[in-house]
Amino acid sequence: MTGVMPYSAARSDPQVMMALTQNKPPTALNRLNLPDPGLEPLLKGCWELSPTARPSASAFLRSLIENTALSQRPPASGAHSSVYRELDLDISPDFSWAWEYEVDSQRNTDLAAVGDTREGITEYESAEQSTSLIIPTVNTYHGERLASLPRKLAELIPRLKALKPTQELLEHGGIVRDLQFSPDGRWLATCSSYRKAMIWKVEATLLRHRVLTDPVTTFLSQVAWSPNGKYLLIRASRNVKVWVAKSGVLKQTISCEDKIEAVTWLPSGDLFACLEGSVVHIMDIQGKIKADHPFGNLDIHDVAVTPDQQKMILVATLPSSQDNLEPSKSNTENKIIGTKVECQVPVPGNARNVIISSDRYYGDGYLALISYKGAAPPELWHISAVAENPRLERLQTYTSTATADFAGPSHFGGQQDQFVICAGQKGTIYVWDRETGLLLHSLQGPQNAYNVVEKMTSVAWNSCATGRYMLASGTNHGTVQIWTTPEEELE
């Protein structure tokens, strides 16, 4: 931004550290050709010795935006006066941001995104100041493709704001544990703790297609569509049932001795992974075990299989070492690992779920979305597919503006998994931009007959809905809420 190298006269790192401990800034700030005088205290704060005294990255950008934009305020000339100023910032080697600012004489009451007639421009209007932020192109993580962030956000935010609850399905009568749209988007499967799973036909309004009852099992936990949409797995505590979705015929009941933590289909669609204790069984729809993958003393919570079916990604807890030694000064260690433990990465929260993105623009690997229990936000990880050096790398953390207890697993949504969505227990659905981690919108669930917003338990996005956005959410009162945008909103 300034073109000046900090501490350029220093010959070694100790000299830089000595200058910092003596509270000496890198250079006299009044000598720098700063775009605005208000930036001087901002830059000074970045070199404070105490980490808590330094501005965060978001605070730095916010202050940078406000000072630079407001310094360019033009003289008023009519009802709408504006001036544009461009500033190039190198935030990191992987991101090159070009910012522009518009100062508008009108104040706004909410965050909004409006279109601009110029190519590749998106405008954000702030409620706190009559300042609009315009973000042109952003380079993505590995620089392998350019995401037209301004145009994308200009289109996405108004559409997301148009999402409204348009239908309530009340047939479950118990806590909705899971829901999932079929791969072609034509069906919605739901299950509850009240012995029932249901299949709904997705039309202008959803119609009940099949009720899949289980007279023995009282607690259903998960639904999972096969990649071709022909079969539906319904997981209970110690069994998995394979249903023919269209006819509602029970094809097979597969029982296990220990608790089943999760099931997931292999991309080929003829096999699925069944997670029982510390063992991952690879089964066919008849229940025949094709392969077993034991993982010793790990408590495994979820499993995902890469599209090439060469690797499994697990989220697990290590309660003790191989010698049964438990940690005495720390909690049990949560990990993300690959099959045969090719790579394992400790994570700070209670990791519970993992989903692999269908977007394959990463030439050397895959994207995995990790969900945690409680208030820990979802995270995006890159899975390297290089056999000689497999590794897991955290790319993004999806935070909300306020502390939230998230409910159930987070999911990808939109075209090419452009969104990350997650439900909050207090009845809020959060929608982030996958690439930037920007919270695009939050949806507040409607109040019930008792003027109470029901706690949410799960959420799912219909990526194949044509002409509109559609998602579904489940609540602890047994309600399935359908959210859609009017079709004209996507034209």
Coordinates of C-alpha atoms in Angstrom, one line a residue:
M1 CA 0.0 0.0 0.0
T2 CA 2.8 2.4 0.9
G3 CA 5.6 0.9 -1.2
V4 CA 7.9 1.2 1.8
M5 CA 9.6 -1.9 3.3
P6 CA 9.3 -1.9 7.2
Y7 CA 12.6 -1.8 9.0
S8 CA 14.5 -1.8 5.8
A9 CA 17.6 -0.5 7.6
A10 CA 17.6 -3.4 10.1
R11 CA 20.3 -6.0 9.4
S12 CA 18.9 -8.9 11.4
D13 CA 15.7 -10.1 13.1
P14 CA 17.1 -9.2 16.6
Q15 CA 17.3 -5.6 15.5
V16 CA 13.7 -5.6 14.5
M17 CA 12.7 -7.2 17.8
M18 CA 14.7 -4.6 19.7
A19 CA 12.9 -1.8 17.8
L20 CA 9.6 -3.3 18.6
T21 CA 10.3 -3.6 22.4
Q22 CA 11.4 0.0 22.4
N23 CA 8.0 0.9 20.8
K24 CA 9.7 2.3 17.7
P25 CA 7.5 2.1 14.5
P26 CA 9.1 0.9 11.3
T27 CA 9.4 4.4 9.9
A28 CA 8.2 7.9 10.6
L29 CA 4.5 7.6 9.6
N30 CA 4.3 11.2 8.7
R31 CA 6.8 10.7 5.9
L32 CA 4.7 8.1 4.2
N33 CA 2.5 9.0 1.3
L34 CA -0.7 7.8 2.9
P35 CA -4.0 8.1 1.0
D36 CA -5.6 9.5 4.2
P37 CA -4.3 10.9 7.5
G38 CA -6.7 8.6 9.3
L39 CA -4.6 5.6 8.3
E40 CA -1.6 6.8 10.4
P41 CA -3.0 5.5 13.8
L42 CA -4.2 2.3 12.0
L43 CA -0.7 1.5 10.8
K44 CA 0.8 2.4 14.2
G45 CA -1.5 0.0 15.9
C46 CA -0.4 -2.8 13.7
W47 CA 3.1 -2.6 15.2
E48 CA 2.0 -2.6 18.9
L49 CA 4.0 -5.1 21.0
S50 CA 0.9 -6.5 22.7
P51 CA -1.1 -8.8 20.3
T52 CA -4.4 -7.6 22.0
A53 CA -3.6 -4.0 21.1
R54 CA -3.2 -4.8 17.4
P55 CA -6.3 -4.5 15.1
S56 CA -7.7 -7.7 13.8
A57 CA -7.7 -8.3 10.0
S58 CA -11.4 -7.5 9.7
A59 CA -11.0 -4.3 11.8
F60 CA -8.0 -3.3 9.7
L61 CA -9.9 -3.7 6.5
R62 CA -13.0 -1.9 7.9
S63 CA -10.9 1.0 9.1
L64 CA -9.0 1.1 5.8
I65 CA -12.2 1.1 3.8
E66 CA -13.8 3.9 5.9
N67 CA -10.8 6.2 6.0
T68 CA -9.9 5.9 2.4
A69 CA -13.5 6.2 1.2
L70 CA -14.5 9.1 3.4
S71 CA -11.4 11.1 2.5
Q72 CA -12.7 11.2 -1.0
R73 CA -16.1 12.7 -0.2
P74 CA -17.0 15.0 -3.1
P75 CA -18.9 18.3 -2.8
A76 CA -22.7 17.7 -2.9
S77 CA -24.3 18.2 -6.3
G78 CA -27.9 17.1 -6.3
A79 CA -29.6 14.3 -4.6
H80 CA -26.9 11.7 -5.4
S81 CA -23.2 12.6 -5.4
S82 CA -20.5 10.0 -5.8
V83 CA -16.8 9.7 -6.6
Y84 CA -14.7 6.6 -7.2
R85 CA -11.2 5.9 -6.0
E86 CA -9.2 2.8 -6.6
L87 CA -6.7 1.3 -4.2
D88 CA -4.7 -1.9 -4.8
L89 CA -3.9 -4.1 -1.8
D90 CA -1.8 -7.2 -1.7
I91 CA -3.4 -9.0 1.3
S92 CA -1.6 -12.3 0.8
P93 CA 0.3 -14.2 -1.9
D94 CA -3.0 -16.0 -2.9
F95 CA -5.3 -13.0 -2.8
S96 CA -5.0 -9.8 -4.7
W97 CA -7.8 -7.4 -3.8
A98 CA -8.6 -4.3 -5.8
W99 CA -11.0 -2.0 -3.8
E100 CA -13.1 0.9 -5.0
Y101 CA -15.3 3.1 -2.9
E102 CA -18.4 5.1 -3.5
V103 CA -19.6 7.8 -1.2
D104 CA -23.4 8.2 -1.3
S105 CA -25.3 11.1 0.2
Q106 CA -28.1 8.7 1.3
R107 CA -27.9 6.6 4.5
N108 CA -29.1 3.0 4.6
T109 CA -30.7 0.9 7.2
D110 CA -29.5 -2.5 6.3
L111 CA -26.7 -4.4 4.6
A112 CA -27.6 -4.6 0.9
A113 CA -26.0 -5.5 -2.4
V114 CA -27.1 -3.7 -5.5
G115 CA -26.0 -4.1 -9.1
D116 CA -23.8 -1.7 -10.9
T117 CA -23.9 -0.9 -14.6
R118 CA -20.1 -1.3 -14.9
E119 CA -18.5 -4.7 -15.7
G120 CA -17.5 -6.7 -12.6
I121 CA -18.6 -4.3 -9.9
T122 CA -20.6 -5.0 -6.7
E123 CA -21.7 -2.4 -4.3
Y124 CA -22.2 -2.9 -0.5
E125 CA -24.0 -0.2 1.4
S126 CA -23.3 0.1 5.1
A127 CA -26.0 1.2 7.7
E128 CA -23.4 2.8 10.0
Q129 CA -21.9 5.2 7.4
S130 CA -23.0 6.6 4.1
T131 CA -20.2 4.6 2.4
S132 CA -20.4 1.9 -0.2
L133 CA -17.8 -0.8 -0.7
I134 CA -17.2 -2.1 -4.1
I135 CA -15.1 -5.3 -4.6
P136 CA -13.9 -6.3 -8.0
T137 CA -12.1 -9.6 -8.8
V138 CA -10.6 -11.9 -6.1
N139 CA -8.1 -14.6 -6.9
T140 CA -9.1 -18.0 -5.3
Y141 CA -7.1 -20.2 -3.0
H142 CA -4.6 -21.7 -5.4
G143 CA -4.9 -19.1 -8.1
E144 CA -6.2 -21.8 -10.4
R145 CA -9.3 -19.9 -11.4
L146 CA -10.6 -16.4 -10.9
A147 CA -13.9 -15.9 -9.1
S148 CA -15.8 -12.8 -10.1
L149 CA -16.6 -11.9 -6.6
P150 CA -18.4 -8.6 -7.2
R151 CA -20.7 -9.9 -9.8
K152 CA -21.4 -13.1 -7.9
L153 CA -22.2 -11.3 -4.7
A154 CA -24.3 -8.7 -6.5
E155 CA -26.5 -11.6 -7.7
L156 CA -26.4 -13.8 -4.6
I157 CA -27.2 -11.5 -1.7
P158 CA -30.6 -10.3 -3.0
R159 CA -31.6 -13.8 -3.9
L160 CA -30.6 -15.1 -0.4
K161 CA -32.6 -12.3 1.2
A162 CA -35.6 -13.4 -0.9
L163 CA -35.6 -16.8 0.8
K164 CA -38.8 -17.1 2.9
P165 CA -40.4 -20.0 4.7
T166 CA -43.2 -21.1 2.3
Q167 CA -44.3 -24.5 3.7
E168 CA -44.4 -26.3 7.0
L169 CA -44.5 -30.1 7.2
L170 CA -45.9 -31.2 10.5
E171 CA -46.4 -35.0 10.1
H172 CA -43.4 -36.1 12.1
G173 CA -44.5 -35.4 15.7
G174 CA -41.0 -35.9 17.1
I175 CA -37.5 -34.3 16.8
V176 CA -36.4 -34.1 13.2
R177 CA -33.0 -35.7 13.3
D178 CA -31.9 -35.5 9.6
L179 CA -33.1 -34.5 6.2
Q180 CA -31.6 -34.7 2.7
F181 CA -32.6 -33.9 -0.9
S182 CA -32.1 -36.6 -3.5
P183 CA -29.2 -36.0 -6.0
D184 CA -31.7 -35.0 -8.7
G185 CA -33.5 -32.6 -6.3
R186 CA -36.9 -34.2 -6.9
W187 CA -37.3 -35.8 -3.5
L188 CA -36.7 -34.9 0.1
A189 CA -36.1 -37.6 2.8
T190 CA -36.6 -36.8 6.5
C191 CA -36.4 -38.8 9.7
S192 CA -37.4 -38.2 13.3
S193 CA -37.0 -39.8 16.7
Y194 CA -40.6 -41.0 16.4
R195 CA -40.1 -44.2 14.4
K196 CA -40.8 -42.5 11.1
A197 CA -38.9 -41.6 8.0
M198 CA -40.7 -39.9 5.1
I199 CA -40.1 -39.2 1.4
W200 CA -41.6 -36.0 0.0
K201 CA -42.1 -35.2 -3.7
V202 CA -40.7 -31.8 -4.5
E203 CA -43.0 -29.7 -6.6
A204 CA -44.4 -26.2 -6.3
T205 CA -45.4 -27.4 -2.8
L206 CA -44.0 -30.6 -1.3
L207 CA -46.3 -33.7 -1.2
R208 CA -45.9 -36.7 1.0
H209 CA -44.8 -39.7 -1.1
R210 CA -43.9 -42.5 1.3
V211 CA -44.0 -43.1 5.0
L212 CA -41.3 -45.5 6.0
T213 CA -42.2 -46.8 9.5
D214 CA -40.0 -48.8 11.8
P215 CA -42.2 -50.6 14.5
V216 CA -39.1 -51.7 16.4
T217 CA -36.6 -48.9 16.3
T218 CA -37.7 -45.8 18.0
F219 CA -34.7 -43.5 17.3
L220 CA -33.8 -42.8 13.7
S221 CA -30.7 -40.7 13.2
Q222 CA -29.7 -40.3 9.5
V223 CA -31.0 -40.5 5.9
A224 CA -28.6 -41.0 3.0
W225 CA -29.5 -41.1 -0.7
S226 CA -27.6 -43.3 -3.1
P227 CA -25.8 -41.3 -5.8
N228 CA -28.4 -42.5 -8.4
G229 CA -31.3 -41.7 -6.1
K230 CA -32.6 -45.3 -6.2
Y231 CA -32.0 -46.4 -2.6
L232 CA -32.3 -44.6 0.7
L233 CA -30.3 -45.6 3.8
I234 CA -31.9 -45.0 7.2
R235 CA -29.6 -45.3 10.1
A236 CA -30.8 -46.2 13.6
S237 CA -28.7 -47.0 16.7
R238 CA -27.7 -50.5 15.8
N239 CA -29.1 -51.1 12.3
V240 CA -29.3 -49.7 8.8
K241 CA -32.3 -50.2 6.6
V242 CA -32.0 -50.1 2.8
W243 CA -35.2 -48.8 1.2
V244 CA -36.2 -48.7 -2.5
A245 CA -37.1 -45.0 -2.6
K246 CA -39.7 -44.9 -5.4
S247 CA -41.8 -47.9 -4.2
G248 CA -41.1 -47.6 -0.5
V249 CA -40.2 -51.3 -0.3
L250 CA -37.7 -52.4 2.5
K251 CA -34.9 -54.2 0.7
Q252 CA -32.6 -55.1 3.6
T253 CA -32.1 -54.6 7.3
I254 CA -28.4 -54.7 8.3
S255 CA -27.8 -55.1 12.0
C256 CA -24.5 -54.4 14.0
E257 CA -23.4 -55.4 17.5
D258 CA -22.1 -51.9 18.4
K259 CA -23.6 -48.5 17.9
I260 CA -23.5 -47.2 14.3
E261 CA -22.1 -43.7 14.2
A262 CA -22.6 -42.9 10.5
V263 CA -23.2 -44.2 7.0
T264 CA -22.1 -42.8 3.7
W265 CA -22.4 -44.0 0.1
L266 CA -19.3 -44.6 -2.0
P267 CA -19.4 -42.4 -5.2
S268 CA -19.9 -45.6 -7.3
G269 CA -23.3 -46.1 -5.7
D270 CA -23.0 -49.9 -5.3
L271 CA -21.4 -49.8 -1.8
F272 CA -21.6 -47.8 1.3
A273 CA -19.4 -47.2 4.4
C274 CA -20.9 -48.1 7.8
L275 CA -19.1 -46.8 10.8
E276 CA -19.3 -49.1 13.8
G277 CA -17.2 -48.1 16.7
S278 CA -13.6 -47.9 15.5
V279 CA -14.2 -49.9 12.4
V280 CA -15.3 -48.8 9.0
H281 CA -17.2 -51.5 7.1
I282 CA -17.5 -51.3 3.3
M283 CA -20.9 -53.1 2.5
D284 CA -23.2 -53.7 -0.4
I285 CA -26.9 -53.2 -0.2
Q286 CA -27.4 -56.8 0.8
G287 CA -25.3 -56.2 4.0
K288 CA -22.3 -58.3 2.8
I289 CA -19.0 -56.8 4.1
K290 CA -16.6 -56.3 1.2
A291 CA -13.8 -54.8 3.3
D292 CA -13.0 -53.8 6.9
H293 CA -10.9 -50.8 8.0
P294 CA -10.1 -51.0 11.7
F295 CA -8.6 -47.9 13.4
G296 CA -7.4 -49.1 16.7
N297 CA -8.5 -47.1 19.7
L298 CA -10.0 -44.1 17.8
D299 CA -13.5 -43.1 18.5
I300 CA -14.7 -42.3 15.0
H301 CA -17.6 -39.9 14.5
D302 CA -18.0 -39.6 10.8
V303 CA -16.4 -40.7 7.5
A304 CA -16.4 -39.4 3.9
V305 CA -15.0 -41.1 0.8
T306 CA -13.1 -39.1 -1.9
P307 CA -14.6 -39.2 -5.4
D308 CA -11.9 -41.5 -6.7
Q309 CA -12.7 -43.9 -3.8
Q310 CA -9.0 -44.1 -2.9
K311 CA -9.2 -42.3 0.4
M312 CA -11.4 -42.0 3.4
I313 CA -11.5 -38.9 5.6
L314 CA -12.5 -39.5 9.2
V315 CA -13.2 -37.2 12.1
A316 CA -12.3 -39.0 15.3
T317 CA -11.3 -38.6 19.0
L318 CA -8.2 -40.2 20.4
P319 CA -9.2 -40.9 24.0
S320 CA -5.8 -42.6 24.9
S321 CA -2.5 -43.6 23.3
Q322 CA -1.8 -47.1 22.0
D323 CA -0.4 -47.9 25.5
N324 CA -3.8 -46.8 27.0
L325 CA -2.3 -43.6 28.5
E326 CA -4.8 -40.9 28.8
P327 CA -3.8 -37.2 28.6
S328 CA -3.5 -35.8 32.1
K329 CA -3.3 -32.1 31.4
S330 CA -5.5 -31.7 28.3
N331 CA -8.7 -32.9 26.8
T332 CA -8.9 -36.0 24.5
E333 CA -7.5 -35.1 21.2
N334 CA -9.8 -34.6 18.2
K335 CA -8.3 -35.4 14.8
I336 CA -9.0 -35.5 11.1
I337 CA -7.3 -38.5 9.5
G338 CA -7.0 -40.3 6.2
T339 CA -7.4 -44.1 5.7
K340 CA -4.4 -46.1 6.9
V341 CA -3.6 -42.9 8.8
E342 CA -1.6 -41.5 6.0
C343 CA -2.1 -38.0 7.5
Q344 CA -3.6 -36.8 10.8
V345 CA -4.3 -33.3 12.0
P346 CA -5.3 -32.3 15.5
V347 CA -8.2 -29.9 15.6
P348 CA -9.3 -27.7 18.6
G349 CA -13.0 -28.5 18.7
N350 CA -15.2 -31.5 19.0
A351 CA -15.2 -32.5 15.3
R352 CA -18.3 -34.5 14.5
N353 CA -19.0 -34.5 10.7
V354 CA -17.2 -34.4 7.4
I355 CA -18.5 -33.8 3.9
I356 CA -16.5 -33.7 0.7
S357 CA -17.4 -31.2 -2.0
S358 CA -18.4 -32.2 -5.5
D359 CA -16.5 -29.1 -6.9
R360 CA -13.3 -30.5 -8.4
Y361 CA -11.5 -27.3 -9.5
Y362 CA -8.7 -28.3 -7.2
G363 CA -6.4 -30.3 -9.5
D364 CA -4.4 -31.9 -6.7
G365 CA -7.1 -32.8 -4.2
Y366 CA -10.5 -32.2 -2.7
L367 CA -12.4 -29.9 -0.4
A368 CA -13.8 -31.2 2.9
L369 CA -16.2 -29.4 5.2
I370 CA -15.7 -30.2 8.9
S371 CA -18.5 -29.5 11.4
Y372 CA -18.1 -29.3 15.2
K373 CA -20.2 -29.8 18.2
G374 CA -21.5 -26.6 19.9
A375 CA -20.2 -23.1 19.2
A376 CA -17.2 -24.0 17.1
P377 CA -17.7 -22.8 13.5
P378 CA -17.5 -25.0 10.4
E379 CA -14.2 -25.2 8.6
L380 CA -13.1 -25.9 5.0
W381 CA -10.1 -28.1 4.5
H382 CA -8.0 -29.0 1.5
I383 CA -7.2 -32.7 1.0
S384 CA -4.1 -33.3 -1.0
A385 CA -4.4 -36.2 -3.4
V386 CA -0.6 -36.5 -4.0
A387 CA 0.2 -40.0 -2.9
E388 CA 3.8 -39.2 -2.0
N389 CA 2.9 -36.4 0.3
P390 CA -0.8 -36.5 1.5
R391 CA -1.8 -33.7 3.8
L392 CA -4.7 -31.8 5.2
E393 CA -4.7 -28.0 5.1
R394 CA -7.3 -25.7 6.7
L395 CA -8.5 -23.1 4.2
Q396 CA -11.4 -21.3 5.8
T397 CA -13.4 -20.8 9.0
Y398 CA -17.0 -19.8 8.8
T399 CA -17.9 -17.5 11.7
S400 CA -21.1 -15.7 12.5
T401 CA -21.5 -12.2 13.8
A402 CA -22.6 -13.4 17.2
T403 CA -21.9 -16.5 19.3
A404 CA -24.0 -19.3 18.0
D405 CA -24.5 -23.0 19.0
F406 CA -24.6 -24.7 15.7
A407 CA -27.0 -27.7 15.2
G408 CA -26.2 -30.7 13.2
P409 CA -23.7 -30.9 10.3
S410 CA -23.0 -28.0 8.0
H411 CA -23.5 -28.6 4.3
F412 CA -22.5 -27.2 0.9
G413 CA -25.2 -25.5 -1.2
G414 CA -25.8 -23.6 -4.4
Q415 CA -24.2 -24.3 -7.8
Q416 CA -20.8 -25.9 -7.6
D417 CA -21.0 -25.9 -3.8
Q418 CA -20.7 -22.1 -3.7
F419 CA -22.3 -21.8 -0.3
V420 CA -21.7 -23.2 3.1
I421 CA -24.9 -23.5 5.3
C422 CA -25.4 -24.4 8.9
A423 CA -28.3 -24.2 11.3
G424 CA -28.2 -22.7 14.7
Q425 CA -30.0 -24.1 17.7
K426 CA -31.7 -20.7 18.2
G427 CA -33.6 -21.0 14.9
T428 CA -31.1 -19.2 12.6
I429 CA -29.7 -20.5 9.3
Y430 CA -26.3 -19.1 8.3
V431 CA -25.2 -18.9 4.7
W432 CA -21.6 -18.2 3.9
D433 CA -19.7 -17.7 0.6
R434 CA -17.5 -20.8 0.5
E435 CA -14.4 -19.2 -1.0
T436 CA -14.1 -16.0 1.0
G437 CA -15.8 -17.1 4.3
L438 CA -18.1 -14.0 4.1
L439 CA -21.4 -14.4 5.9
L440 CA -23.8 -13.5 3.1
H441 CA -27.1 -13.8 5.0
S442 CA -28.8 -15.4 8.0
L443 CA -32.3 -16.6 8.0
Q444 CA -34.4 -16.4 11.1
G445 CA -37.0 -19.2 11.6
P446 CA -40.6 -18.3 11.9
Q447 CA -42.4 -18.3 15.3
N448 CA -44.8 -21.2 16.0
A449 CA -48.4 -20.9 17.4
Y450 CA -46.9 -20.1 20.9
N451 CA -44.8 -17.2 19.5
V452 CA -41.6 -19.2 20.0
V453 CA -38.9 -19.8 17.4
E454 CA -38.3 -23.5 17.4
K455 CA -34.7 -24.8 17.8
M456 CA -33.3 -26.1 14.6
T457 CA -31.7 -29.5 14.4
S458 CA -30.7 -29.9 10.7
V459 CA -30.6 -28.1 7.3
A460 CA -30.3 -29.2 3.7
W461 CA -30.0 -27.4 0.4
N462 CA -31.6 -28.5 -2.9
S463 CA -28.9 -27.8 -5.4
C464 CA -31.0 -29.0 -8.3
A465 CA -34.0 -26.7 -7.7
T466 CA -34.6 -24.9 -11.1
G467 CA -35.5 -21.3 -11.2
R468 CA -35.3 -20.7 -7.5
Y469 CA -33.3 -21.4 -4.3
M470 CA -34.7 -24.0 -2.0
L471 CA -33.6 -25.4 1.4
A472 CA -35.2 -27.4 4.2
S473 CA -34.7 -27.2 7.9
G474 CA -35.8 -29.5 10.8
T475 CA -36.7 -28.5 14.3
N476 CA -36.9 -30.1 17.7
H477 CA -40.7 -29.8 17.7
G478 CA -41.0 -32.1 14.7
T479 CA -41.5 -29.4 12.0
V480 CA -39.9 -29.4 8.6
Q481 CA -39.7 -25.9 7.2
I482 CA -39.3 -25.4 3.4
W483 CA -37.6 -22.2 2.3
T484 CA -37.8 -20.9 -1.3
T485 CA -37.4 -17.8 -3.4
P486 CA -40.0 -16.7 -5.9
E487 CA -39.0 -17.9 -9.3
E488 CA -38.8 -14.4 -10.6
E489 CA -36.1 -13.6 -8.1
L490 CA -33.6 -15.8 -10.1
E491 CA -34.4 -14.5 -13.5

